[in-house]
Amino acid sequence: MEIKALGDNALVIFYNTGDYIPESLVQKDYLKLNRAKPDWITDIVPCYSNIGIYFRHDDITVEEVWEYITSRLKEQRLPEAEYKENKVAVPVYYGGEFGPDLPHLAGQLGMPPEEIIKIHSSALYKVVNIGFLPGFPYLAGLPKKLAVARKKTPSLKVPAGSVAIAGNYTGIYPFESPGGWHIIGRTPLRMFDLNRSEPCLLKPGDTVRFLPQTNY
Amino acid sequence: MIAAEVKKPGMLTTVQDMGRHGYRHLGIPLSGGIDRWSLRTANVLVGNDPGAACLEITMRGPEMIFLKDCVAAVTGAEADVTLSGIPVPMWEGIFCGPGDVLTLGSPKKGSKSYLAVAGGLDVPVVLGSRSTYLTGCFGGIEGRRLQKGDLIRTLFKRHALDCLGKKYPKRYRPRFEDDIMVNVIKGINADSFTEKEFRRFLDTEFVVTPRSDRMGCSLEGISEIKSNIPAVSESCPVVPGSIQILPSGCPVVLLNDAQATGGYPQIACVTSADLWKIGQAVPGTRVFFRETDVRTARSEYQKKWVETGITERNPEVRFYSKTSKYHYEITLKD
């Protein structure tokens, strides 16, 4: 583990290096830091292998934050109850007009579209972080067979709710936006809605399963 | 109260405050005024909290007609400001009466001006901030840039006219140079670059390109900066100021509307005291980076924070308003 300064008002904890990092470790440290966080910490952002901690440097020096983080991380484990994860089922209409990249992807991966749908919807995913757009989840747990590089030319308009894959991740576009991931389906769920008390449907640490829908 | 109506919106005018904290883990960026110092001073000049909502005006400015007596101040990029055709100064409180038309021209130097009105702009607070986030279509006025016909509402301010007569000392005002020296802290992915390559980054003269917006300022240098690792690494947190090296070898300095995490290697990070220089730079500005440390960066920030709150008494308060039917006699209080 290594802590580095990100500019003058954030620090990043890196879980190094190159080795396999149990995502539960990042997740547990994230929960630990998030619990009873002092008000000079403004944001805590988990990624796959690191955690960003943003603070108000009007109130505190970087050395003090550094010390605080290391002492918090040394604390005893949290009670198991704290790790209770939120499980979310996401209905998806695969293929057709909702998954325009599915046929091409089938060719690229050398398997029929039905197989891609089956593999994609049988895996259990974990929200590693939310980024790119408000509410866009990076979901880890994509079976290796579906790992594929991004599209060479990004689409200019990816509709809201599009379920897509790229690299080792699957994700869901919260708004219509440009995007370079392969679109395989669409969910009617709203990933981001300011009218809800919690605008984002998913948050880091949540578990996600995709439910294929057929009745359309 | 309704303070003014927008006649012309300008090129890109948005409502901004000091930004939206606490939502980055949901992919929601900081947003907020990119030149936080000019925003702060504009607020101080009209007696607002330093983080009250203002208009951030990029390049060509707006035109608006005032409907009530207001005290306003314009700071930031050097532009011609007129009130009903009469030139009025920047960096001091100005009185605008009903019927007065305030116009901001295109900046001669710098790219972003800030207009504060006493009381602060009154738009709904979304997730703790009034800042506009254009990509997410929320914050500010309906999540979008200003348009013709928009009403500028302000929060009530008691004794607003007492704020008149404040001026920001000339010696502290920002200078917008063609060559800027920007302090940076070594980046969290600096180990993705050889020491030689990092030196090359500090020795290279970069130029601001026109492909720059509130998300990032894209630069080009004579020599490309090469990282040791493939273009996209594991995602890492970013801040406004993070300098990512793109696969092309060109740097991009992330700004306030950039997402919370990014996959390109971060070679360095602009200090929060100096980020305004990048935010104000127009295409063609030459940029040099100089390495500093976190401790120095923080003391520079604190120095700047104090400096941008200092005002001096204007020896003579002039009324620029032509149309107000009232005649004010104002006693200036110290």
Coordinates of C-alpha atoms in Angstrom, one line a residue:
Chain A
M1 CA 0.0 0.0 0.0
E2 CA 1.2 3.5 -0.9
I3 CA -0.2 6.9 -0.3
K4 CA 0.5 9.7 -2.8
A5 CA -0.6 13.4 -3.1
L6 CA -3.0 14.2 -5.8
G7 CA -2.5 17.9 -6.2
D8 CA -2.6 19.9 -2.9
N9 CA -6.1 18.8 -1.7
A10 CA -6.4 15.1 -2.2
L11 CA -4.5 11.9 -1.5
V12 CA -4.7 8.5 -3.2
I13 CA -4.2 5.2 -1.5
F14 CA -2.7 2.7 -4.0
Y15 CA -3.0 -1.0 -3.4
N16 CA 0.1 -2.0 -5.4
T17 CA 1.3 -3.3 -7.7
G18 CA 0.4 -5.5 -10.6
D19 CA -0.7 -8.3 -8.3
Y20 CA -4.2 -9.4 -7.9
I21 CA -6.0 -7.1 -5.5
P22 CA -8.9 -8.6 -3.7
E23 CA -11.6 -6.0 -4.5
S24 CA -13.1 -6.6 -1.1
L25 CA -10.0 -5.1 0.5
V26 CA -10.5 -1.8 -1.4
Q27 CA -14.2 -2.1 -0.6
K28 CA -13.6 -2.7 3.1
D29 CA -11.2 0.2 3.4
Y30 CA -13.6 2.4 1.6
L31 CA -16.4 1.6 4.0
K32 CA -14.0 2.1 6.9
L33 CA -12.9 5.5 5.8
N34 CA -16.4 6.5 4.9
R35 CA -17.7 5.7 8.3
A36 CA -17.9 8.7 10.7
K37 CA -15.8 10.7 8.2
P38 CA -14.7 14.1 9.5
D39 CA -16.2 17.1 7.8
W40 CA -12.8 18.2 6.3
I41 CA -13.0 15.2 4.1
T42 CA -15.3 16.2 1.2
D43 CA -15.2 13.1 -1.0
I44 CA -14.0 9.5 -0.9
V45 CA -13.7 7.9 -4.4
P46 CA -13.0 4.2 -4.7
C47 CA -11.5 2.8 -7.9
Y48 CA -10.5 -0.8 -8.7
S49 CA -7.1 -0.6 -7.1
N50 CA -7.0 2.7 -5.3
I51 CA -9.1 5.1 -3.2
G52 CA -9.0 8.9 -3.6
I53 CA -9.6 11.1 -0.5
Y54 CA -10.4 14.8 -1.1
F55 CA -10.1 17.3 1.7
R56 CA -10.4 21.0 2.5
H57 CA -6.9 22.2 2.8
D58 CA -8.2 25.4 4.4
D59 CA -8.7 23.4 7.6
I60 CA -6.0 20.8 7.6
T61 CA -2.5 20.0 6.3
V62 CA -1.7 17.1 4.0
E63 CA 0.5 15.6 6.8
E64 CA -2.4 15.5 9.2
V65 CA -4.7 13.9 6.6
W66 CA -2.0 11.3 5.9
E67 CA -1.7 10.5 9.5
Y68 CA -5.5 10.3 9.9
I69 CA -5.8 7.9 7.0
T70 CA -3.1 5.5 8.1
S71 CA -4.4 5.3 11.6
R72 CA -8.0 4.7 10.4
L73 CA -6.8 1.9 8.1
K74 CA -5.1 0.2 11.0
E75 CA -8.3 0.1 13.0
Q76 CA -10.0 -3.2 13.7
R77 CA -12.3 -4.7 11.1
L78 CA -15.8 -3.4 10.9
P79 CA -18.6 -5.6 12.2
E80 CA -19.8 -7.9 9.4
A81 CA -23.1 -6.1 9.4
E82 CA -21.5 -3.0 7.9
Y83 CA -20.5 -4.9 4.8
K84 CA -24.1 -5.7 3.8
E85 CA -24.2 -5.0 0.2
N86 CA -27.0 -3.7 -1.8
K87 CA -28.1 -6.2 -4.4
V88 CA -29.7 -4.8 -7.6
A89 CA -31.4 -6.7 -10.4
V90 CA -31.2 -4.8 -13.7
P91 CA -33.7 -5.9 -16.4
V92 CA -32.2 -5.8 -19.9
Y93 CA -33.6 -6.0 -23.3
Y94 CA -30.7 -7.6 -25.2
G95 CA -30.0 -7.3 -28.9
G96 CA -32.1 -5.9 -31.7
E97 CA -32.5 -2.1 -31.8
F98 CA -31.5 -2.0 -28.1
G99 CA -28.2 -3.8 -28.7
P100 CA -26.9 -2.7 -32.1
D101 CA -23.4 -3.9 -31.5
L102 CA -24.3 -7.4 -30.6
P103 CA -24.1 -9.0 -34.1
H104 CA -20.7 -7.4 -34.8
L105 CA -19.5 -8.4 -31.3
A106 CA -20.6 -12.0 -32.0
G107 CA -18.4 -12.1 -35.0
Q108 CA -15.5 -10.6 -33.1
L109 CA -15.8 -13.0 -30.2
G110 CA -16.6 -16.0 -32.4
M111 CA -19.8 -17.0 -30.6
P112 CA -23.5 -16.6 -31.4
P113 CA -25.3 -13.6 -29.9
E114 CA -27.4 -15.9 -27.7
E115 CA -24.2 -17.2 -26.1
I116 CA -23.0 -13.6 -25.3
I117 CA -26.4 -12.9 -23.7
K118 CA -26.3 -16.1 -21.7
I119 CA -22.7 -15.4 -20.4
H120 CA -23.4 -11.7 -19.7
S121 CA -26.6 -12.4 -17.8
S122 CA -25.3 -15.3 -15.7
A123 CA -22.4 -13.4 -14.1
L124 CA -22.6 -11.5 -10.8
Y125 CA -21.1 -8.0 -11.0
K126 CA -19.7 -5.6 -8.5
V127 CA -19.8 -1.8 -8.8
V128 CA -16.1 -0.8 -8.6
N129 CA -16.7 2.8 -9.1
I130 CA -19.0 5.3 -10.7
G131 CA -17.4 7.6 -13.2
F132 CA -17.3 8.8 -16.8
L133 CA -20.8 10.3 -16.3
P134 CA -23.0 10.8 -13.1
G135 CA -24.3 7.3 -12.3
F136 CA -22.3 5.4 -14.9
P137 CA -21.2 2.2 -13.0
Y138 CA -18.0 0.3 -13.8
L139 CA -19.1 -3.2 -13.1
A140 CA -16.3 -5.8 -12.5
G141 CA -16.9 -9.5 -12.9
L142 CA -17.2 -9.7 -16.7
P143 CA -16.4 -13.2 -17.7
K144 CA -13.0 -13.4 -19.5
K145 CA -14.7 -14.8 -22.6
L146 CA -16.4 -11.4 -23.2
A147 CA -13.4 -9.2 -22.6
V148 CA -13.0 -7.1 -25.7
A149 CA -11.2 -3.8 -26.6
R150 CA -13.3 -0.6 -27.0
K151 CA -14.7 0.2 -30.4
K152 CA -12.2 1.8 -32.7
T153 CA -14.7 4.6 -33.5
P154 CA -16.9 5.7 -30.7
S155 CA -20.6 6.2 -31.4
L156 CA -21.7 9.8 -31.2
K157 CA -25.0 9.0 -29.6
V158 CA -25.5 6.1 -27.2
P159 CA -29.0 6.1 -25.8
A160 CA -29.7 6.4 -22.0
G161 CA -30.0 3.0 -20.4
S162 CA -27.6 1.2 -22.9
V163 CA -25.8 -1.8 -21.4
A164 CA -22.4 -2.1 -22.8
I165 CA -19.1 -3.9 -22.4
A166 CA -15.4 -2.9 -22.9
G167 CA -12.2 -4.2 -21.5
N168 CA -12.9 -6.2 -18.3
Y169 CA -16.0 -4.2 -17.5
T170 CA -19.6 -3.9 -18.3
G171 CA -21.4 -0.6 -17.7
I172 CA -24.7 1.2 -18.2
Y173 CA -25.0 4.7 -19.8
P174 CA -27.1 7.0 -17.6
F175 CA -27.7 9.6 -20.2
E176 CA -27.6 9.8 -24.0
S177 CA -23.9 10.5 -24.7
P178 CA -21.0 9.6 -27.0
G179 CA -19.4 6.3 -26.1
G180 CA -16.9 3.8 -27.2
W181 CA -18.3 0.7 -25.5
H182 CA -20.0 -2.2 -27.3
I183 CA -23.8 -1.8 -26.8
I184 CA -25.5 -5.1 -26.3
G185 CA -28.8 -4.2 -24.7
R186 CA -30.8 -1.6 -22.8
T187 CA -32.5 -1.3 -19.4
P188 CA -35.6 0.8 -18.7
L189 CA -34.2 1.6 -15.3
R190 CA -33.1 5.2 -14.7
M191 CA -29.5 5.1 -13.6
F192 CA -29.5 8.8 -12.5
D193 CA -32.6 10.8 -11.5
L194 CA -32.4 14.0 -9.4
N195 CA -36.0 13.5 -8.3
R196 CA -35.0 10.6 -6.2
S197 CA -33.6 11.1 -2.7
E198 CA -30.6 9.0 -3.9
P199 CA -30.1 10.2 -7.5
C200 CA -27.8 7.3 -8.4
L201 CA -29.4 3.8 -8.7
L202 CA -26.0 2.2 -7.9
K203 CA -23.2 3.1 -5.6
P204 CA -19.7 1.6 -5.2
G205 CA -19.9 -1.8 -3.6
D206 CA -23.3 -2.7 -4.9
T207 CA -23.8 -6.1 -6.5
V208 CA -25.6 -6.3 -9.8
R209 CA -27.2 -9.1 -11.8
F210 CA -28.7 -8.6 -15.3
L211 CA -32.1 -10.1 -16.0
P212 CA -32.8 -10.8 -19.7
Q213 CA -36.2 -9.6 -20.8
T214 CA -37.9 -11.2 -23.7
N215 CA -41.4 -9.8 -23.9
Y216 CA -41.0 -6.9 -26.3
Chain B
M1 CA -36.2 39.0 -6.4
I2 CA -35.9 39.4 -10.1
A3 CA -32.9 41.5 -10.6
A4 CA -32.5 41.5 -14.4
E5 CA -33.5 40.0 -17.7
V6 CA -31.1 38.6 -20.2
K7 CA -31.2 40.3 -23.6
K8 CA -28.2 38.5 -25.1
P9 CA -26.7 35.5 -23.4
G10 CA -23.1 35.8 -24.6
M11 CA -21.1 32.9 -25.9
L12 CA -21.1 30.7 -22.8
T13 CA -22.5 32.1 -19.7
T14 CA -23.4 29.8 -16.7
V15 CA -24.2 30.1 -13.0
Q16 CA -21.3 28.9 -10.9
D17 CA -20.4 29.0 -7.2
M18 CA -17.5 27.2 -5.4
G19 CA -18.6 23.8 -6.6
R20 CA -20.4 20.6 -5.6
H21 CA -18.6 18.7 -2.9
G22 CA -19.3 15.2 -1.7
Y23 CA -20.7 13.5 -4.8
R24 CA -17.6 12.5 -6.8
H25 CA -18.1 8.8 -5.8
L26 CA -21.3 9.0 -7.9
G27 CA -19.5 10.4 -10.9
I28 CA -20.6 13.9 -10.3
P29 CA -17.8 16.4 -10.8
L30 CA -16.9 19.4 -8.7
S31 CA -18.1 22.1 -11.3
G32 CA -17.9 25.7 -9.9
G33 CA -16.1 28.7 -11.1
I34 CA -12.9 27.8 -12.9
D35 CA -11.1 31.0 -11.8
R36 CA -12.2 30.7 -8.2
W37 CA -10.2 33.8 -7.2
S38 CA -12.0 36.2 -9.5
L39 CA -15.3 34.6 -8.4
R40 CA -14.4 35.1 -4.8
T41 CA -13.3 38.7 -5.3
A42 CA -16.5 39.5 -7.3
N43 CA -18.5 38.3 -4.3
V44 CA -16.5 40.2 -1.7
L45 CA -16.9 43.4 -3.7
V46 CA -20.7 43.2 -3.4
G47 CA -20.7 42.0 0.2
N48 CA -21.6 38.3 -0.5
D49 CA -20.2 35.2 1.0
P50 CA -17.1 34.3 -1.0
G51 CA -18.8 31.2 -2.5
A52 CA -22.1 32.8 -3.5
A53 CA -23.4 32.0 -7.0
C54 CA -22.2 34.3 -9.8
L55 CA -22.3 34.3 -13.6
E56 CA -19.2 32.8 -15.2
I57 CA -18.9 34.5 -18.6
T58 CA -16.7 32.8 -21.2
M59 CA -15.4 35.0 -24.1
R60 CA -18.1 37.2 -25.5
G61 CA -20.3 38.6 -22.7
P62 CA -24.0 38.9 -22.2
E63 CA -26.3 41.9 -22.2
M64 CA -28.9 42.3 -19.5
I65 CA -31.4 44.9 -18.4
F66 CA -31.8 45.5 -14.7
L67 CA -35.3 45.6 -13.2
K68 CA -34.4 46.6 -9.6
D69 CA -31.8 48.5 -7.8
C70 CA -28.7 46.3 -7.6
V71 CA -25.1 46.4 -6.7
A72 CA -23.0 44.4 -9.1
A73 CA -19.3 43.8 -9.7
V74 CA -17.4 42.3 -12.7
T75 CA -14.0 40.7 -12.2
G76 CA -11.8 38.3 -14.2
A77 CA -10.9 38.6 -17.9
E78 CA -10.4 42.2 -19.1
A79 CA -13.5 43.2 -21.0
D80 CA -15.2 46.4 -21.9
V81 CA -18.2 46.8 -19.5
T82 CA -20.8 49.4 -20.1
L83 CA -23.9 50.4 -18.3
S84 CA -26.5 51.9 -20.6
G85 CA -23.6 52.8 -23.0
I86 CA -21.3 54.4 -20.4
P87 CA -18.1 52.6 -19.7
V88 CA -17.9 51.3 -16.1
P89 CA -14.9 49.9 -14.3
M90 CA -14.3 46.3 -13.5
W91 CA -13.1 45.2 -10.0
E92 CA -15.4 47.6 -8.1
G93 CA -19.0 47.6 -7.0
I94 CA -21.3 49.4 -9.5
F95 CA -24.8 50.6 -9.0
C96 CA -27.4 49.4 -11.5
G97 CA -30.9 50.8 -11.5
P98 CA -34.1 49.7 -13.2
G99 CA -33.8 50.1 -16.9
D100 CA -30.0 50.1 -16.9
V101 CA -28.5 47.8 -19.6
L102 CA -25.3 46.1 -18.5
T103 CA -23.1 44.9 -21.4
L104 CA -19.9 42.9 -21.4
G105 CA -17.8 42.9 -24.5
S106 CA -15.3 40.2 -25.6
P107 CA -12.3 40.0 -23.3
K108 CA -9.1 41.7 -24.5
K109 CA -7.1 39.5 -22.1
G110 CA -8.2 36.3 -20.4
S111 CA -11.2 34.2 -21.2
K112 CA -13.5 34.2 -18.1
S113 CA -15.2 37.1 -16.4
Y114 CA -17.4 36.9 -13.3
L115 CA -20.5 38.9 -12.5
A116 CA -21.6 39.0 -8.9
V117 CA -24.8 40.7 -7.8
A118 CA -25.4 41.6 -4.1
G119 CA -27.3 38.8 -2.4
G120 CA -26.0 36.2 -4.8
L121 CA -27.8 34.5 -7.7
D122 CA -30.9 32.7 -6.6
V123 CA -31.2 29.4 -8.5
P124 CA -32.2 26.1 -6.9
V125 CA -29.5 24.3 -4.9
V126 CA -28.9 20.9 -6.5
L127 CA -26.9 18.4 -4.5
G128 CA -25.5 21.1 -2.3
S129 CA -24.5 23.6 -5.0
R130 CA -25.9 26.2 -7.5
S131 CA -23.2 25.4 -10.1
T132 CA -24.3 24.5 -13.6
Y133 CA -23.1 21.1 -14.8
L134 CA -23.8 21.2 -18.5
T135 CA -23.0 17.5 -19.3
G136 CA -25.4 16.4 -16.6
C137 CA -28.0 19.1 -17.5
F138 CA -28.5 20.1 -13.9
G139 CA -27.6 23.1 -11.6
G140 CA -27.7 26.8 -12.4
I141 CA -30.7 27.8 -14.6
E142 CA -32.3 24.5 -15.7
G143 CA -28.9 22.8 -16.1
R144 CA -28.0 24.9 -19.2
R145 CA -26.2 28.0 -20.3
L146 CA -27.9 31.3 -20.2
Q147 CA -30.4 32.2 -23.0
K148 CA -32.3 35.2 -24.1
G149 CA -35.2 36.0 -21.8
D150 CA -33.8 34.3 -18.7
L151 CA -34.6 36.2 -15.5
I152 CA -31.7 36.7 -13.2
R153 CA -33.0 36.3 -9.6
T154 CA -31.0 37.2 -6.5
L155 CA -31.4 36.4 -2.9
F156 CA -32.5 39.3 -0.7
K157 CA -29.8 41.4 0.7
R158 CA -30.3 44.0 3.4
H159 CA -28.5 47.3 3.0
A160 CA -27.1 46.2 -0.3
L161 CA -26.2 49.7 -1.2
D162 CA -23.8 49.9 1.7
C163 CA -21.6 47.7 -0.3
L164 CA -20.9 50.4 -2.8
G165 CA -17.6 52.0 -2.8
K166 CA -15.4 48.8 -2.5
K167 CA -12.6 48.4 -5.0
Y168 CA -10.1 45.6 -5.5
P169 CA -6.6 47.0 -5.2
K170 CA -4.8 47.2 -8.6
R171 CA -1.7 45.5 -7.3
Y172 CA -3.5 42.2 -6.6
R173 CA -5.4 42.0 -9.8
P174 CA -4.5 39.1 -12.0
R175 CA -2.3 39.7 -15.0
F176 CA -3.1 37.8 -18.1
E177 CA 0.1 37.1 -19.9
D178 CA 0.9 35.4 -23.2
D179 CA 3.4 33.2 -21.5
I180 CA 2.3 31.7 -18.2
M181 CA 4.4 29.8 -15.6
V182 CA 2.2 27.3 -13.8
N183 CA 3.2 25.5 -10.6
V184 CA 2.6 21.7 -10.5
I185 CA 3.0 18.9 -8.0
K186 CA 4.4 15.6 -9.3
G187 CA 1.5 13.4 -10.5
I188 CA 0.2 10.2 -8.9
N189 CA 1.2 8.3 -12.1
A190 CA 4.6 10.0 -12.4
D191 CA 6.2 6.6 -12.1
S192 CA 4.7 5.8 -15.5
F193 CA 7.3 8.1 -17.0
T194 CA 11.1 8.0 -16.9
E195 CA 12.8 10.7 -15.0
K196 CA 14.1 12.0 -18.3
E197 CA 10.6 12.2 -19.7
F198 CA 9.4 14.0 -16.6
R199 CA 12.2 16.5 -17.1
R200 CA 11.2 16.9 -20.7
F201 CA 7.7 17.7 -19.6
L202 CA 9.0 20.5 -17.4
D203 CA 11.3 21.8 -20.1
T204 CA 8.7 21.8 -22.9
E205 CA 6.8 24.9 -24.0
F206 CA 3.2 24.0 -24.5
V207 CA 0.5 25.9 -26.3
V208 CA -3.2 26.1 -25.4
T209 CA -5.3 24.7 -28.2
P210 CA -8.8 25.7 -29.2
R211 CA -10.1 22.2 -28.1
S212 CA -10.6 23.4 -24.5
D213 CA -13.8 23.7 -22.5
R214 CA -15.0 23.5 -18.8
M215 CA -13.9 19.8 -18.7
G216 CA -10.3 20.3 -19.7
C217 CA -7.7 22.5 -21.4
S218 CA -5.8 20.7 -24.1
L219 CA -2.2 21.5 -24.8
E220 CA 0.3 20.8 -27.5
G221 CA 4.1 20.8 -27.2
I222 CA 7.0 20.7 -29.7
S223 CA 8.0 17.3 -28.3
E224 CA 5.6 14.5 -27.3
I225 CA 5.7 13.1 -23.8
K226 CA 5.8 9.3 -23.8
S227 CA 4.8 7.1 -20.9
N228 CA 6.2 3.6 -20.2
I229 CA 2.8 2.1 -20.0
P230 CA 0.0 1.5 -22.4
A231 CA -2.3 4.5 -23.1
V232 CA -5.0 3.5 -20.6
S233 CA -4.1 2.3 -17.2
E234 CA -6.3 1.4 -14.3
S235 CA -8.7 4.3 -13.5
C236 CA -7.5 6.7 -10.8
P237 CA -9.1 9.6 -9.0
V238 CA -8.5 13.0 -10.6
V239 CA -8.9 16.6 -9.5
P240 CA -9.3 19.8 -11.4
G241 CA -5.7 20.5 -12.3
S242 CA -4.7 16.8 -13.0
I243 CA -2.5 16.7 -16.1
Q244 CA -3.1 13.6 -18.1
I245 CA -0.8 12.5 -21.0
L246 CA -3.0 11.3 -23.9
P247 CA -1.9 8.5 -26.2
S248 CA -0.9 11.2 -28.7
G249 CA 1.8 12.4 -26.2
C250 CA -0.1 15.7 -25.6
P251 CA -1.2 16.8 -22.1
V252 CA -4.6 17.8 -21.1
V253 CA -5.2 19.8 -17.9
L254 CA -8.5 18.7 -16.3
L255 CA -10.8 21.5 -15.2
N256 CA -13.9 21.7 -12.9
D257 CA -16.4 19.7 -15.0
A258 CA -14.0 16.8 -15.6
Q259 CA -15.2 13.4 -14.3
A260 CA -14.0 12.2 -10.9
T261 CA -11.8 9.4 -12.2
G262 CA -9.6 9.0 -15.3
G263 CA -7.6 6.3 -17.0
Y264 CA -4.8 8.3 -18.7
P265 CA -1.6 8.6 -16.8
Q266 CA -1.3 11.7 -14.6
I267 CA 2.2 13.1 -14.9
A268 CA 1.6 16.1 -12.7
C269 CA -1.1 18.3 -11.1
V270 CA -1.5 22.0 -11.2
T271 CA -1.7 23.6 -7.7
S272 CA -5.1 25.0 -6.7
A273 CA -3.5 28.4 -6.3
D274 CA -2.4 28.4 -10.0
L275 CA -5.3 26.6 -11.7
W276 CA -6.9 29.9 -12.6
K277 CA -4.0 30.6 -15.0
I278 CA -5.0 27.6 -17.1
G279 CA -8.7 28.4 -16.8
Q280 CA -8.1 31.9 -18.1
A281 CA -5.7 31.0 -20.8
V282 CA -6.9 31.6 -24.4
P283 CA -5.8 29.4 -27.3
G284 CA -2.3 30.3 -28.3
T285 CA -1.1 31.0 -24.7
R286 CA 2.3 29.5 -24.1
V287 CA 2.5 27.4 -20.9
F288 CA 5.5 26.4 -18.9
F289 CA 5.2 24.1 -15.9
R290 CA 7.4 24.4 -12.8
E291 CA 7.6 21.8 -10.0
T292 CA 6.7 22.7 -6.5
D293 CA 5.8 20.7 -3.4
V294 CA 2.5 20.3 -1.5
R295 CA 3.5 22.4 1.4
T296 CA 4.4 25.4 -0.7
A297 CA 1.3 24.9 -2.8
R298 CA -0.9 25.1 0.3
S299 CA 0.8 28.3 1.6
E300 CA 0.4 29.9 -1.9
Y301 CA -3.2 28.9 -1.8
Q302 CA -3.7 30.5 1.7
K303 CA -1.9 33.7 0.6
K304 CA -4.1 33.9 -2.4
W305 CA -7.2 33.3 -0.4
V306 CA -6.4 36.3 1.9
E307 CA -5.3 38.5 -1.0
T308 CA -8.4 38.0 -3.0
G309 CA -10.6 39.1 -0.1
I310 CA -8.9 42.5 0.4
T311 CA -10.8 45.5 -0.8
E312 CA -10.0 49.2 -0.5
R313 CA -12.3 52.2 -0.2
N314 CA -13.0 53.8 -3.5
P315 CA -12.1 57.5 -2.9
E316 CA -15.0 58.6 -5.1
V317 CA -18.2 56.6 -5.7
R318 CA -19.8 57.5 -8.9
F319 CA -23.2 56.6 -10.0
Y320 CA -23.3 55.2 -13.4
S321 CA -27.0 54.6 -13.5
K322 CA -28.7 56.8 -16.0
T323 CA -32.3 55.7 -15.6
S324 CA -32.9 55.2 -11.9
K325 CA -35.8 57.4 -10.8
Y326 CA -34.4 57.5 -7.3
H327 CA -31.6 59.6 -6.1
Y328 CA -29.5 58.0 -3.4
E329 CA -27.4 59.7 -0.9
I330 CA -25.0 57.2 0.4
T331 CA -22.9 57.5 3.5
L332 CA -19.9 55.3 3.1
K333 CA -19.1 53.4 6.2
D334 CA -15.6 52.2 7.1

